[in-house]
CSV table of C-alpha atoms and ligand atoms in Angstrom, one decimal:
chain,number,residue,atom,x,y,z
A,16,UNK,CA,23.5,-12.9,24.5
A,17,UNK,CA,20.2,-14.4,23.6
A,18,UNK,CA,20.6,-16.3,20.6
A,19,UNK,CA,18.6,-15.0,17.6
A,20,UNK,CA,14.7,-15.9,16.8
A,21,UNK,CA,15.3,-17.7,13.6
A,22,UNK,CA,11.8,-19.0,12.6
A,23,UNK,CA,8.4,-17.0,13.0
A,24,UNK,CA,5.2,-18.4,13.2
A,25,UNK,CA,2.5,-16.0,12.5
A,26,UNK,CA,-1.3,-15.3,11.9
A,27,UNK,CA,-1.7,-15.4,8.3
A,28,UNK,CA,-1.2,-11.5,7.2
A,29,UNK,CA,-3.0,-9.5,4.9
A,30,UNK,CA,-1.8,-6.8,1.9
A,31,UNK,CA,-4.0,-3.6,3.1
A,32,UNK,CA,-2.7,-1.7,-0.8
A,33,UNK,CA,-1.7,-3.7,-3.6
A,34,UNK,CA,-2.0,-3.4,-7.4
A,35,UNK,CA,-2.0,-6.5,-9.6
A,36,UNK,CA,-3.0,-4.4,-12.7
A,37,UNK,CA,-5.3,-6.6,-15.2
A,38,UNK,CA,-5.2,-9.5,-18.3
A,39,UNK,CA,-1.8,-11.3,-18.8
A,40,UNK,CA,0.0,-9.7,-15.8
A,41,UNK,CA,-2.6,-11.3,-13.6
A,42,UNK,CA,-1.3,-15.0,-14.1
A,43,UNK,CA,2.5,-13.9,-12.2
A,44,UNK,CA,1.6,-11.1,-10.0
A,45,UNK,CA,-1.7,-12.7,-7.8
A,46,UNK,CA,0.1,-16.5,-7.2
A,47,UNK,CA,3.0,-14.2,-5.4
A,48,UNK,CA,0.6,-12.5,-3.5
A,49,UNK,CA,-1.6,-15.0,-2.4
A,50,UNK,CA,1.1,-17.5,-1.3
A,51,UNK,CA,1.5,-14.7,1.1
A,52,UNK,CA,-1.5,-13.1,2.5
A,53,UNK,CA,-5.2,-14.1,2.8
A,54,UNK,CA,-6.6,-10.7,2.0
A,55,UNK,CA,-5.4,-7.8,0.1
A,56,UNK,CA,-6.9,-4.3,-0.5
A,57,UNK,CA,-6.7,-4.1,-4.7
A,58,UNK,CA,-5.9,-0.7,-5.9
A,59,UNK,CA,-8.7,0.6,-8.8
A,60,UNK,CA,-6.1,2.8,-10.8
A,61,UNK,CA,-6.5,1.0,-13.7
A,62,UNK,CA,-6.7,2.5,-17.2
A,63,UNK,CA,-9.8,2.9,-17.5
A,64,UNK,CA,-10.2,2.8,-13.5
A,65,UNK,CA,-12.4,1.0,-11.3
A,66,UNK,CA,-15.5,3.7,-10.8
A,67,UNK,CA,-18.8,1.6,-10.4
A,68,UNK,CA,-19.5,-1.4,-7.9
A,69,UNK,CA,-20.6,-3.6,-11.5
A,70,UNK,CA,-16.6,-3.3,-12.6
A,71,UNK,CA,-14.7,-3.9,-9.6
A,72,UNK,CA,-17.7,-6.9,-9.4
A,73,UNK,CA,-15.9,-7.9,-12.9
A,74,UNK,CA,-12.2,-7.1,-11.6
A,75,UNK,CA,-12.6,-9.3,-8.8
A,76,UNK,CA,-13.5,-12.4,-10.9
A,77,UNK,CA,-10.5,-11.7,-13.2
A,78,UNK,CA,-8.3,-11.4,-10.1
A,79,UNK,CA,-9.8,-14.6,-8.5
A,80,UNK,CA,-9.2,-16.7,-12.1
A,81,UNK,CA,-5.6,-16.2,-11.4
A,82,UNK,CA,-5.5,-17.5,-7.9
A,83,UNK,CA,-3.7,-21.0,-7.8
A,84,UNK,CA,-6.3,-24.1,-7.3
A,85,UNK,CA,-5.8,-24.6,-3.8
A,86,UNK,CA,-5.2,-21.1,-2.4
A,87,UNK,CA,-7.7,-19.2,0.0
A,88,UNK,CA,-6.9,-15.8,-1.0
A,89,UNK,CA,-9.9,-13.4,-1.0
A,90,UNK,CA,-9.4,-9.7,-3.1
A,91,UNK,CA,-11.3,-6.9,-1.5
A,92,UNK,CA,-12.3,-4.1,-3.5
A,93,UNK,CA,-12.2,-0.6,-4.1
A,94,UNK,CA,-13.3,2.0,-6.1
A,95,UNK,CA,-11.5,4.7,-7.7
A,96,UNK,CA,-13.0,8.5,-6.2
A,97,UNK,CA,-13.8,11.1,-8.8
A,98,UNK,CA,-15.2,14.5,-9.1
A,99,UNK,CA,-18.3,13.0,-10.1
A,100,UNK,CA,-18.2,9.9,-8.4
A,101,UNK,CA,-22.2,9.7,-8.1
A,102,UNK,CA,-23.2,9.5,-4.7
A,103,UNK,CA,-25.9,6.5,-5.4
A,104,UNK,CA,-23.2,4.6,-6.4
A,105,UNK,CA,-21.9,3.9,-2.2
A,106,UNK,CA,-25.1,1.7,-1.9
A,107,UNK,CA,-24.3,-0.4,-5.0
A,108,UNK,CA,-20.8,-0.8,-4.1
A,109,UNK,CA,-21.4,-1.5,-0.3
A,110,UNK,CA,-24.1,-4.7,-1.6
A,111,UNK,CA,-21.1,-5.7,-3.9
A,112,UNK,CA,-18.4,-6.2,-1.0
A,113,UNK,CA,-16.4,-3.0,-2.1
A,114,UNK,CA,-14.5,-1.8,1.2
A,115,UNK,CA,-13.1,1.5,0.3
A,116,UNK,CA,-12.4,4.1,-1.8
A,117,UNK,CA,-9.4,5.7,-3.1
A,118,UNK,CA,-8.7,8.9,-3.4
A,119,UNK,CA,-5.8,10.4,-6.3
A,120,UNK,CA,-5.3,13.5,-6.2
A,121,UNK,CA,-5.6,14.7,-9.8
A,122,UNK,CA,-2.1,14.0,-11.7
A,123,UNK,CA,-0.4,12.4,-8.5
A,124,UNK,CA,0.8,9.3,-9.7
A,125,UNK,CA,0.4,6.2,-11.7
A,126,UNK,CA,-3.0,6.3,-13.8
A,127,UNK,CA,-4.3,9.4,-12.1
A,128,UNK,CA,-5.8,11.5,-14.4
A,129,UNK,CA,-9.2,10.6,-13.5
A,130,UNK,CA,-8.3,12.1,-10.3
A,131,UNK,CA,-10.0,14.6,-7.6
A,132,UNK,CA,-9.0,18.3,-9.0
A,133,UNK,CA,-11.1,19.7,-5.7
A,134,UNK,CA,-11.9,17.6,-2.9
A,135,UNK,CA,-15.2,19.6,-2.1
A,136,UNK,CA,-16.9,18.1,-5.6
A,137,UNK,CA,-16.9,14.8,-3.5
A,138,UNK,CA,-18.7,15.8,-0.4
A,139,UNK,CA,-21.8,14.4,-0.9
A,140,UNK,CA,-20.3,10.7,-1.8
A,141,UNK,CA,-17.8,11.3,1.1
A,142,UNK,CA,-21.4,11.9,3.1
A,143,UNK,CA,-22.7,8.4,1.7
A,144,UNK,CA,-19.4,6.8,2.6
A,145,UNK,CA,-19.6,7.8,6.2
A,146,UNK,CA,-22.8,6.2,6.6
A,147,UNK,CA,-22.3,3.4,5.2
A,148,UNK,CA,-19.1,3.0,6.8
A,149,UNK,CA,-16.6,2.6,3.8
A,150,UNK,CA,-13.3,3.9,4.1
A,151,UNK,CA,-11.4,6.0,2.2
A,152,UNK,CA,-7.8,5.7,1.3
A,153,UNK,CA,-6.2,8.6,0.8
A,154,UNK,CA,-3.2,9.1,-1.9
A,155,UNK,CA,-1.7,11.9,-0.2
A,156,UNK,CA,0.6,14.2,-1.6
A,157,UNK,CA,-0.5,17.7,-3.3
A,158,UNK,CA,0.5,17.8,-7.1
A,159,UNK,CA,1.1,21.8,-7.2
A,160,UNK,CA,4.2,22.1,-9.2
A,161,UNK,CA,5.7,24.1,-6.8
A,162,UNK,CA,5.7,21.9,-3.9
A,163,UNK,CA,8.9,20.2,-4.1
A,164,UNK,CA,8.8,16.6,-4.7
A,165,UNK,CA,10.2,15.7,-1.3
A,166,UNK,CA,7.5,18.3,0.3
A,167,UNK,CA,4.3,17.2,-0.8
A,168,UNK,CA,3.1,14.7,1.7
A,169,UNK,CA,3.8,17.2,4.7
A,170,UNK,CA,1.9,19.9,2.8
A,171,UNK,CA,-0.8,17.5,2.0
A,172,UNK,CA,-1.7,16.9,5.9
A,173,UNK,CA,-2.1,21.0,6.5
A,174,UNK,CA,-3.6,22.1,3.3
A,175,UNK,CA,-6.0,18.8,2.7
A,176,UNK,CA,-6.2,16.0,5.4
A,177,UNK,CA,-7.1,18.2,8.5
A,178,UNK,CA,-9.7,20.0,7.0
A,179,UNK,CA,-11.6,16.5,5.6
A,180,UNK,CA,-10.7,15.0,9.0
A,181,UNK,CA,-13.0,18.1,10.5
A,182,UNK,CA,-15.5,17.5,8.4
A,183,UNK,CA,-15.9,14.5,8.5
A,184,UNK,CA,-15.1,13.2,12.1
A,185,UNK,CA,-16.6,9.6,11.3
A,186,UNK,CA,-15.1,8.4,8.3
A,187,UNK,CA,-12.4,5.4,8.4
A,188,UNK,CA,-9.2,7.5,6.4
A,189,UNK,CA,-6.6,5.1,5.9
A,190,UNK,CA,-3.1,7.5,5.3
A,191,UNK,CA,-1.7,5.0,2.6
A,192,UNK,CA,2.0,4.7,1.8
A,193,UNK,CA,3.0,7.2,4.4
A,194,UNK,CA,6.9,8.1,4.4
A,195,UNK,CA,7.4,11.0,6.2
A,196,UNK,CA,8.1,11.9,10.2
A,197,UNK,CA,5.1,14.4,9.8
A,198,UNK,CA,3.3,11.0,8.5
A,199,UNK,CA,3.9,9.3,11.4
A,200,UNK,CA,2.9,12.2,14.4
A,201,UNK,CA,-0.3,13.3,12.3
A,202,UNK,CA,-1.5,9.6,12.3
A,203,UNK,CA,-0.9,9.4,15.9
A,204,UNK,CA,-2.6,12.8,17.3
A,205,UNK,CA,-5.6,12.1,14.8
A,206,UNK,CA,-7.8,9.9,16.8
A,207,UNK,CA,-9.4,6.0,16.0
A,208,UNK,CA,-10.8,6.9,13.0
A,209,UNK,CA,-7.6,7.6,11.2
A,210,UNK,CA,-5.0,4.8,10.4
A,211,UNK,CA,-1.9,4.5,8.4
A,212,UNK,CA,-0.1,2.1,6.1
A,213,UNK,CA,3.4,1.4,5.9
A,214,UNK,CA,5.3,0.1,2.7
A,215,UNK,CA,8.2,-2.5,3.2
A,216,UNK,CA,10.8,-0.3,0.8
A,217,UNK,CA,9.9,2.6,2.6
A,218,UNK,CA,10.8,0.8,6.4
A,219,UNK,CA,14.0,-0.3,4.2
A,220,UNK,CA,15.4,2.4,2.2
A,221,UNK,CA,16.3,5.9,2.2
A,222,UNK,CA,16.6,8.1,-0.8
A,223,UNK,CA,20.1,7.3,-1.0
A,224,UNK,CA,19.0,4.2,-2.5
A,225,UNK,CA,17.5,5.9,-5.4
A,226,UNK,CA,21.2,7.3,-6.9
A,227,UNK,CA,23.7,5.1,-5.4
A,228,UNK,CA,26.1,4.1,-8.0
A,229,UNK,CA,24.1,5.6,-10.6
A,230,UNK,CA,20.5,6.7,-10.9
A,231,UNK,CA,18.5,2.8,-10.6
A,232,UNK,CA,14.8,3.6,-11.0
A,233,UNK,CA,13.4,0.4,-9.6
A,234,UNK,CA,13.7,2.1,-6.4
A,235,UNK,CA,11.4,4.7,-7.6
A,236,UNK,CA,8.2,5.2,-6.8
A,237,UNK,CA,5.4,7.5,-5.5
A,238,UNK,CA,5.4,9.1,-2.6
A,239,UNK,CA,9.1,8.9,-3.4
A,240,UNK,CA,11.3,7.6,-0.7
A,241,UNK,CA,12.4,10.1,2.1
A,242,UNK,CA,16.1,10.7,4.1
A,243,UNK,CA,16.9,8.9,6.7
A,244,UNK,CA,15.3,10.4,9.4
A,245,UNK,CA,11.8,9.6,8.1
A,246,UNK,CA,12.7,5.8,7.6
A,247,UNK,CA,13.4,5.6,11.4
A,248,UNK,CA,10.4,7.5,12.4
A,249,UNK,CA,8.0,5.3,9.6
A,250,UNK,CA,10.3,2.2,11.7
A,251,UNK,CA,9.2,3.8,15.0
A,252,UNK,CA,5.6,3.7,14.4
A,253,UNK,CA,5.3,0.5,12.3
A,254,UNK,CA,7.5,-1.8,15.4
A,255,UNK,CA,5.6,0.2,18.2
A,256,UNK,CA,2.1,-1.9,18.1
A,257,UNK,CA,-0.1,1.1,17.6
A,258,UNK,CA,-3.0,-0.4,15.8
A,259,UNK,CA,-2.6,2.7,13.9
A,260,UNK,CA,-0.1,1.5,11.5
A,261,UNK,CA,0.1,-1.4,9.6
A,262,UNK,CA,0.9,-3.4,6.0
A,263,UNK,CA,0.1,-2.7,2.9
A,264,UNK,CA,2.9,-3.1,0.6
A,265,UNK,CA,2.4,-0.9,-2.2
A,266,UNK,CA,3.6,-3.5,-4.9
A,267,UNK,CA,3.3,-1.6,-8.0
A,268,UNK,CA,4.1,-4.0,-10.8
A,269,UNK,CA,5.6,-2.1,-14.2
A,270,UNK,CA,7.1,-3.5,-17.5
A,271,UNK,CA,11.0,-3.2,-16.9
A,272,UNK,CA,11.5,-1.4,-20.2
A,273,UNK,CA,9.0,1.3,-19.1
A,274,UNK,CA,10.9,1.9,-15.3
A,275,UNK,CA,14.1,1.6,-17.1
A,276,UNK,CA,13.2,4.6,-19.3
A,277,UNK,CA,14.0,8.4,-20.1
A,278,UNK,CA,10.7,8.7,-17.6
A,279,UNK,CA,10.7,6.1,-16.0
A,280,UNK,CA,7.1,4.5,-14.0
A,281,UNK,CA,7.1,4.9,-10.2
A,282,UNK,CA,6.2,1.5,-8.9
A,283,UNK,CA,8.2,-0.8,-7.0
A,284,UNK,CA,7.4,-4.3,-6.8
A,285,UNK,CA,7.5,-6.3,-3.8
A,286,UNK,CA,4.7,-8.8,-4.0
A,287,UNK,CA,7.2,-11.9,-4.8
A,288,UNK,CA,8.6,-11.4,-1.2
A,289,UNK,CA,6.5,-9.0,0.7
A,290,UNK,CA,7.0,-10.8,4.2
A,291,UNK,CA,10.4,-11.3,3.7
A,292,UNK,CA,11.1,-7.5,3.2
A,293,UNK,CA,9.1,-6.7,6.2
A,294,UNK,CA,10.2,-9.1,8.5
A,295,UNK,CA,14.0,-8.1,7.5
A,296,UNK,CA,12.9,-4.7,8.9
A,297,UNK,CA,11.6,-5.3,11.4
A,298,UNK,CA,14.6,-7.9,12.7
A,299,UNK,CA,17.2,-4.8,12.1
A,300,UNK,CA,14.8,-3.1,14.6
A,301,UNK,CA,14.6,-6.0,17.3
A,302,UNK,CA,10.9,-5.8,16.6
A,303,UNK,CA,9.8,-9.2,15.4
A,304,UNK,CA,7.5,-10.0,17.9
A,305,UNK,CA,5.7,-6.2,16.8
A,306,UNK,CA,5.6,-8.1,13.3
A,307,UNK,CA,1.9,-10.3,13.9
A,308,UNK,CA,-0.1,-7.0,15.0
A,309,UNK,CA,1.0,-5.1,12.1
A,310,UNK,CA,0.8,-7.5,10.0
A,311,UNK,CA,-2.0,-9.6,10.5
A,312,UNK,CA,-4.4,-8.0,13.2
A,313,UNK,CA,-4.6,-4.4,13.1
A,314,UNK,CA,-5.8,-3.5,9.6
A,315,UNK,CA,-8.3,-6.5,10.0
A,316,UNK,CA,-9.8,-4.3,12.9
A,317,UNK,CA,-9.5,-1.0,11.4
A,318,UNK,CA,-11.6,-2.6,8.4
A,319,UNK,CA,-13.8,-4.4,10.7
A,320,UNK,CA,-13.0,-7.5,9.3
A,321,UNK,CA,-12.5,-10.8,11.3
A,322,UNK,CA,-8.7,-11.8,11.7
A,323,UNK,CA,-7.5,-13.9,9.6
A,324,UNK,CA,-7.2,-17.8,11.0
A,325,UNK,CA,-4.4,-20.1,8.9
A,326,UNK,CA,-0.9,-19.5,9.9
A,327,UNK,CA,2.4,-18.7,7.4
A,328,UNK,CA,6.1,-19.5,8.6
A,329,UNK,CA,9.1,-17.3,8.0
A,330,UNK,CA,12.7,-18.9,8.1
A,331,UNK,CA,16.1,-16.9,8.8
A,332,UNK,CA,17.9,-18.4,5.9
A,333,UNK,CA,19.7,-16.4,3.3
A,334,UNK,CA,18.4,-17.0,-0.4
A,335,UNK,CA,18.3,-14.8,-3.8
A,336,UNK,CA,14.7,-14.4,-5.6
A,337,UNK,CA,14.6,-14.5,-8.9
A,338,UNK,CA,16.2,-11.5,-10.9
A,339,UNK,CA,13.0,-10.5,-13.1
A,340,UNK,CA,9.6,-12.6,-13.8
A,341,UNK,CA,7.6,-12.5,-17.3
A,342,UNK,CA,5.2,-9.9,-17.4
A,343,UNK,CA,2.7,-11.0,-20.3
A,344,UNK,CA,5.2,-10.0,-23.2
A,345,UNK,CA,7.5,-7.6,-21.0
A,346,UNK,CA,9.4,-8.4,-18.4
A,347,UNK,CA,8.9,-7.9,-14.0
A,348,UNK,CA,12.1,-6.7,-12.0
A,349,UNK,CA,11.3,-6.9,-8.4
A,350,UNK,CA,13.0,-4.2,-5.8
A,351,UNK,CA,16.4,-4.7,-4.9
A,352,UNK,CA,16.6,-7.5,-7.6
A,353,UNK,CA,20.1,-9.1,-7.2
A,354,UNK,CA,20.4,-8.8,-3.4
A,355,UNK,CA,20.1,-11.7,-1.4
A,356,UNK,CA,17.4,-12.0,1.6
A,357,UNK,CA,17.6,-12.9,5.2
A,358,UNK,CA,14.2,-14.4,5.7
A,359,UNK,CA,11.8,-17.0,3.8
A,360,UNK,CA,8.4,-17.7,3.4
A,361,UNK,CA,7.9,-21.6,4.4
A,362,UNK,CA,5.5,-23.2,1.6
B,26,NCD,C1,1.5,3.1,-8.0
B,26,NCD,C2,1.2,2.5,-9.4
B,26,NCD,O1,2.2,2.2,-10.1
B,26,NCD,O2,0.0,2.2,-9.7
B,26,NCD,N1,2.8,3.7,-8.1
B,26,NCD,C3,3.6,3.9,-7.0
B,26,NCD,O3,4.7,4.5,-7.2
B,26,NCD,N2,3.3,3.6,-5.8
B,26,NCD,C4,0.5,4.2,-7.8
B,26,NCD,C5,0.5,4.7,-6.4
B,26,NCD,O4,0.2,4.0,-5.4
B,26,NCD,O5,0.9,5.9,-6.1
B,27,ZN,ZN1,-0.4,2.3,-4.5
């Protein structure tokens, strides 16, 4: 038998969906992530959101204040689509650096009131985008109340995706957080203008996590995790270097007291050990050497960004991150808090 890899050099990776939120929680949640990646793609939902090039302008400085002297870490920006998202506004936020928008559906998840209610109210900025050649990254589950839970990122595809994928054949859609098997083949058949990313929980976990030994609600979060079948087709398609596919972690940062609640936030934070969690799923695949492209290359080209060019080091060694972080006043439990790891980040 071979004997296993047990360190990993690889091109410095970058975060294709993260939220750091704003103020205080800043100063614990951006070191984690920048020890890590040299890019990441920062989610506008905040309350108020992110809907003009001049505020995520402002956001970005706050983010960069909390970087650690000494770090390289750039934030890219996006802006938060709304029904009257004016269309003038694509110009301003291309000058500014913005690379995408995001697109809630109305009531979906965290902070999405401001939300689309009808995707057709957007047309003309989604026309602006296309030209310009900013992306959109797409939130997609429908939010009918009669779509199960477990159903809405299928139904999402048919009732929603296809028919903005017809009409607009040129625009970068990036299929964030995907967790289904129908995920996974609709990315696939859709062409190169269509791309997908993949959170670490959901290459990780099942749904089983969500109630084992009692309901734990840091393993909540939106889309919500799917049976087992969907885990090994999301594993398929992250570990089979399609440039299709590839990292954003979805670290969703919420005060414990407010996941461990009557209704609990869905969120699951992963920022403190993002590679770790991905390279541990990809090692129970025998996929490490499909790590690098997903992690590091292909959402660079899908941008059409340059790669990234320092290096990170990951060490099979077994080690226990810290049970909970301060979180301005509150306090930060990270996924799976308590469990050990298989793999560390080198500093
Ligand atoms: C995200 C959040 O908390 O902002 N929550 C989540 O469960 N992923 C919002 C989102 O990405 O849906
Ligand atoms: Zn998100």
């Amino acid at each position: 038998m071979p004997s296993p890899i047990d360190t990993l050099t690889l091109t410095r990776p970058d975060d294709w969906h993260l939220h750091v939120r704003d103020g205080e929680a800043l100063t614990t949640v951006v070191p984690h992530t920048a020890a890590q990646f040299g890019r990441a793609v920062i989610m506008p939902n905040l309350k108020p959101p992110v809907t003009t090039a001049a505020q995520a302008l402002a956001y970005r400085d706050r983010i960069a204040a909390a970087v650690p002297p000494g770090i390289a870490f750039e934030p890219l920006m996006t802006l938060y689509l709304t029904d009257n998202l004016p269309a003038d506004e694509i110009a301003r936020a291309k000058d500014a650096g913005v690379v995408a928008l995001k697109l809630y559906p109305a009531g979906a998840t965290t902070n999405s009131d401001a939300g689309v209610t009808d995707l057709r109210k957007t047309y003309r900025t989604l026309e602006a985008m296309q030209r310009a050649g900013l992306l959109l990254l797409v939130h997609g589950e429908v939010t009918s109340p009669d779509i199960d839970l477990f159903d809405r990122e299928a139904v999402f595809i048919d009732q929603q995706l296809i028919p903005l994928r017809r009409d607009f054949p040129e625009l970068k859609i990036v299929f964030e957080h995907i967790t289904t098997r129908e995920a996974a083949q609709y990315v696939q058949s859709a062409g190169p203008f269509t791309a997908a990313t993949i959170t670490a929980h959901h290459l990780l976990y099942n749904r089983n996590a969500i109630f084992l030994g009692g309901v734990r609600p840091h393993f909540y979060c939106l889309p919500v995790l799917k049976r087992e079948l969907h885990r090994q087709a999301l594993v398929d398609a992250a570990t089979s270097g399609s440039p299709q596919f590839f990292l954003g972690t979805d670290s969703a940062p919420h005060p414990a007291h407010l996941k461990e609640h009557a209704s609990g936030c869905a969120g699951c934070y992963t920022a403190h050990a993002a590679m770790e969690l991905y390279a541990q799923a990809f090692d129970a695949a025998g996929a490490l050497d499909k790590l690098e492209g997903f992690a590091s290359f292909f959402g660079a080209d899908f941008y059409g960004l340059p790669r990234n060019s320092g290096r990170i080091t990951l060490r099979r060694e077994t080690w226990m991150p810290p049970a909970s972080f301060a979180f301005g006043a509150a306090e930060l439990k990270p996924l799976a808090s308590g469990e050990a790891l298989q793999w560390r980040l080198q500093t």
